[in-house]
PDB file of C-alpha atoms in Angstrom:
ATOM      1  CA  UNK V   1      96.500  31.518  76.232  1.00  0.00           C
ATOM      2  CA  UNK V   2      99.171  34.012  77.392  1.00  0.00           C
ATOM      3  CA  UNK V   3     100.029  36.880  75.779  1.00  0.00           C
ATOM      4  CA  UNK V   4     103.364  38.778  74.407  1.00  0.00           C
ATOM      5  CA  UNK V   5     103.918  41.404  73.082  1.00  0.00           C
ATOM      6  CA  UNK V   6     107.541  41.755  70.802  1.00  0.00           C
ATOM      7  CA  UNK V   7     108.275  45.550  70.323  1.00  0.00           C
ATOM      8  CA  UNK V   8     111.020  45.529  68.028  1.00  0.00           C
ATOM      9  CA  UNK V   9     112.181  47.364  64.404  1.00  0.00           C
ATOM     10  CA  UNK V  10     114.004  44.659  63.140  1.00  0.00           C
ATOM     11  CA  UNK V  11     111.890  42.253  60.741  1.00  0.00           C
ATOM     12  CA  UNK V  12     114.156  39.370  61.519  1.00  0.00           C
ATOM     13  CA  UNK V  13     114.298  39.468  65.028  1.00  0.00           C
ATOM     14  CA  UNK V  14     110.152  40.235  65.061  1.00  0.00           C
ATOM     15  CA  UNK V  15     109.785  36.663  62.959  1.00  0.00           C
ATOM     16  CA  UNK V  16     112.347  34.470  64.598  1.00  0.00           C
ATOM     17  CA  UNK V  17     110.511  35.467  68.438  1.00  0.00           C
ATOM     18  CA  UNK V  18     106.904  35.534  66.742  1.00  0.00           C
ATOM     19  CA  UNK V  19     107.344  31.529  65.325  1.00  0.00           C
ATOM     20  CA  UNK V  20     109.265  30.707  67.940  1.00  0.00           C
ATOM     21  CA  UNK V  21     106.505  31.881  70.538  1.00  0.00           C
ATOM     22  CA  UNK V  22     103.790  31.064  68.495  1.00  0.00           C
ATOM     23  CA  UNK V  23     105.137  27.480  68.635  1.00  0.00           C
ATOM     24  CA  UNK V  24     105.215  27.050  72.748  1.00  0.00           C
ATOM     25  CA  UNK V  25     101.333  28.252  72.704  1.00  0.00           C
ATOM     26  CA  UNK V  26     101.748  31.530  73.293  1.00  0.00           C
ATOM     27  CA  UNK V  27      99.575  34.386  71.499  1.00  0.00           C
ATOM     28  CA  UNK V  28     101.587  36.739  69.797  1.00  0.00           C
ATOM     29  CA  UNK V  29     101.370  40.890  69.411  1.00  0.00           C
ATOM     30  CA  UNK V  30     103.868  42.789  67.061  1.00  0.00           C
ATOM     31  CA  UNK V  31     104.886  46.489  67.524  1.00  0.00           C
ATOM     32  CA  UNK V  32     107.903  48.206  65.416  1.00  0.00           C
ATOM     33  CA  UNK V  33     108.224  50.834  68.072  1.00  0.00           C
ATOM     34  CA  UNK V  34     107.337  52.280  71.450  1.00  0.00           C
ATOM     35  CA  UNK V  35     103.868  54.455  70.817  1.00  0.00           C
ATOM     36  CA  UNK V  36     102.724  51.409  68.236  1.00  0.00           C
ATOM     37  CA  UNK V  37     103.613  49.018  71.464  1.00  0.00           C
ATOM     38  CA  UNK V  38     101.531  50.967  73.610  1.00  0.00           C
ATOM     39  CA  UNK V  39      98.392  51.379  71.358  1.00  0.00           C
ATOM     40  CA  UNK V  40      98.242  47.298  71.368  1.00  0.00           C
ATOM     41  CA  UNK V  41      98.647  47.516  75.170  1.00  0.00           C
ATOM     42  CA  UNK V  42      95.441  49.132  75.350  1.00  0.00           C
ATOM     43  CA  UNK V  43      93.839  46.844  73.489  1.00  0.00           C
ATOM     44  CA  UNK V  44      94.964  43.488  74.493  1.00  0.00           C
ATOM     45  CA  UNK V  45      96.863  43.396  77.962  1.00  0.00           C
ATOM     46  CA  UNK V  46     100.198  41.101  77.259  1.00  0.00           C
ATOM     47  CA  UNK V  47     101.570  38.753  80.289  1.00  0.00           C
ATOM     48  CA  UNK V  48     105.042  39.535  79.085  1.00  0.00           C
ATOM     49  CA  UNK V  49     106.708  42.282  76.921  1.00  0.00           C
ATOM     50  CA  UNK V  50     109.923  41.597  74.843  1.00  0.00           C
ATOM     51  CA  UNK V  51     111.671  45.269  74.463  1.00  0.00           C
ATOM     52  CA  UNK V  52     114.052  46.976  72.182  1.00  0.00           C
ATOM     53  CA  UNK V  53     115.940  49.704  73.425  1.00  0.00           C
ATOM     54  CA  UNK V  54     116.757  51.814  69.914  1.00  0.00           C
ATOM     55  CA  UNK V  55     113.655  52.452  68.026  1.00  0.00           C
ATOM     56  CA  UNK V  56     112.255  55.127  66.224  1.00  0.00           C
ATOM     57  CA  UNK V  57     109.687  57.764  67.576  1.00  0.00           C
ATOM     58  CA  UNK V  58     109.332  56.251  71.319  1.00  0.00           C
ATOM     59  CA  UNK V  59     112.666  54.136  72.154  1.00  0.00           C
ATOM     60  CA  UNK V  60     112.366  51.368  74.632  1.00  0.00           C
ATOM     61  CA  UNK V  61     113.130  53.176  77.792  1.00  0.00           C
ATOM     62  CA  UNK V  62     110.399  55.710  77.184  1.00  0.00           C
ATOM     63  CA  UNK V  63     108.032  52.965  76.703  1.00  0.00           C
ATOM     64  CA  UNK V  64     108.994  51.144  80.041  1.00  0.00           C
ATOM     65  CA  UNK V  65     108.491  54.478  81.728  1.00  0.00           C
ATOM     66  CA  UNK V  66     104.946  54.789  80.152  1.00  0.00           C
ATOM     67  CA  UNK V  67     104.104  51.042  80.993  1.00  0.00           C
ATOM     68  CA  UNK V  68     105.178  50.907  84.670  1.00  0.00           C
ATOM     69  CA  UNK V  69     103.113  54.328  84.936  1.00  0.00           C
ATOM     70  CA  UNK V  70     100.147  52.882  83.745  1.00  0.00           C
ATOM     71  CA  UNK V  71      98.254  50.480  86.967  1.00  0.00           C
ATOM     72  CA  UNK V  72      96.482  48.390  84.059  1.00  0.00           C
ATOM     73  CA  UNK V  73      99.720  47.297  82.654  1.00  0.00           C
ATOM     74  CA  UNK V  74     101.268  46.588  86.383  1.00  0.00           C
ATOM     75  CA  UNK V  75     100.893  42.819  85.811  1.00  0.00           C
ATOM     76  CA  UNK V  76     102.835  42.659  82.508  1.00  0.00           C
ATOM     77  CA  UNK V  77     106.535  41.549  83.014  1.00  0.00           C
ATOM     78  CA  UNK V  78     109.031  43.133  80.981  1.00  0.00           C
ATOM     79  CA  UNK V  79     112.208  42.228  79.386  1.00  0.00           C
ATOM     80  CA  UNK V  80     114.719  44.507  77.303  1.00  0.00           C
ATOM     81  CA  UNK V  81     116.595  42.507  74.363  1.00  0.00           C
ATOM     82  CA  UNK V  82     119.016  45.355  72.946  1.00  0.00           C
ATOM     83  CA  UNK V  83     121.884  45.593  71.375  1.00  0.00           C
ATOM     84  CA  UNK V  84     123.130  48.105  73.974  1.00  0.00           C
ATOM     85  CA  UNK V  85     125.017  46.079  76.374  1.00  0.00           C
ATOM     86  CA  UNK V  86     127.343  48.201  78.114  1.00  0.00           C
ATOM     87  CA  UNK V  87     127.174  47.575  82.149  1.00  0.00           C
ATOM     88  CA  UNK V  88     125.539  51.289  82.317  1.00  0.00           C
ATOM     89  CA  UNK V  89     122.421  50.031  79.741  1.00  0.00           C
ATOM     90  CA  UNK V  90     121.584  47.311  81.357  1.00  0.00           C
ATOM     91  CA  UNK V  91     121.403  49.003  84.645  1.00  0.00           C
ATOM     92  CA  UNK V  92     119.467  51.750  83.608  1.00  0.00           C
ATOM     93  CA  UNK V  93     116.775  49.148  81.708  1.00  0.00           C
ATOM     94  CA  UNK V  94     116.389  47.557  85.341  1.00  0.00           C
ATOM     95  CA  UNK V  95     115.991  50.377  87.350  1.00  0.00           C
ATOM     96  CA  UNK V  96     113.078  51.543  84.959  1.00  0.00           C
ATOM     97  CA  UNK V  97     111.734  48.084  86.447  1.00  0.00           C
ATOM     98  CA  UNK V  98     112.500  45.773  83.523  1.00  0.00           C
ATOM     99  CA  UNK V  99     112.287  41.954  84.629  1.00  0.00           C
ATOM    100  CA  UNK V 100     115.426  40.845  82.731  1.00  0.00           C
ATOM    101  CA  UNK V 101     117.979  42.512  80.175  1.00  0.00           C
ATOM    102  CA  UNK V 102     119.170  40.194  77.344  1.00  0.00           C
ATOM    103  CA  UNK V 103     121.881  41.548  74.954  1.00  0.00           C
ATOM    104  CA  UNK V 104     121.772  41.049  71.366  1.00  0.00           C
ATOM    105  CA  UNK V 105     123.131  38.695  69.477  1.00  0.00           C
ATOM    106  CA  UNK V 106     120.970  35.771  72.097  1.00  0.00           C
ATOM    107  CA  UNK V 107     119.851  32.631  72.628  1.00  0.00           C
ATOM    108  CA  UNK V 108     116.109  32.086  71.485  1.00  0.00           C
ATOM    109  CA  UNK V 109     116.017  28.971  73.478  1.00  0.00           C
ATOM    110  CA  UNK V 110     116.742  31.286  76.814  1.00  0.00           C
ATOM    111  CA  UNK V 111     114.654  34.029  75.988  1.00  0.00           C
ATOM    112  CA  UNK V 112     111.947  31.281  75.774  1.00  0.00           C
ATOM    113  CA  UNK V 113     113.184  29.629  78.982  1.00  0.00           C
ATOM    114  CA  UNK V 114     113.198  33.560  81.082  1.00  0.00           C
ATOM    115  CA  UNK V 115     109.464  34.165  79.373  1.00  0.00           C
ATOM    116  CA  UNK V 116     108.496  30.698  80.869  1.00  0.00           C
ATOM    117  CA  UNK V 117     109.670  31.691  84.045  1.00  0.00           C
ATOM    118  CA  UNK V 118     108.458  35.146  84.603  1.00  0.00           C
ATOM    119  CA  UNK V 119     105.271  34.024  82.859  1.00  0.00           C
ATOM    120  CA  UNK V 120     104.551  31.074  85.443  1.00  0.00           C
ATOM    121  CA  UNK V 121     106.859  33.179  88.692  1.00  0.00           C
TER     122      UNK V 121
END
């Protein structure tokens, strides 16, 4: 069963993705923020993480940075679903090697679609 990871602070983003996931087949791992995200890392290596930006204590690019540093988490993809959407975000959230950027409010159905794809790519 593959593995995600949704590192997110808001409760109602966290459910929609985790039944929504948990319904395709995938196994699902919950973090509220960056250093939580990484703790489950070391414990159970995700295929795919989903990644907030603003979050308290570590915000999403800090975790990116610690992820792609780390050569046991080089085979987990990684996309950024923020609120920040300005053209500047989203090219900074790629060059810290995220897969895909998604900007909040989206589509679960294309979320699920992108996971599919980087998932199976």
């Amino acid at each position: 069963m593959k593995k995600i990871l949704i590192v997110d602070d808001e409760p109602n983003i966290v459910m929609s993705l985790e039944y929504a996931f948990k319904k395709q087949g995938y196994s699902v791992f919950i973090a509220r923020d960056g250093s939580e995200a990484l703790v489950i890392m070391e414990r159970e290596i995700p295929d795919l993480v989903i990644l907030d930006v603003m979050m308290p204590q570590v915000d999403g690019y800090e975790t990116i940075e610690m992820i792609k540093s780390n050569p046991a988490f080089a085979k987990a993809k990684v996309i950024f679903l923020s609120a920040k959407s300005k053209a500047a975000d989203i090219e900074k959230g790629l060059k810290l090697g995220a897969d895909q950027y998604f900007t909040k409010p989206f589509s679960v159905k294309k979320l699920i679609t992108a996971v599919d794809h980087l998932i199976r790519a």
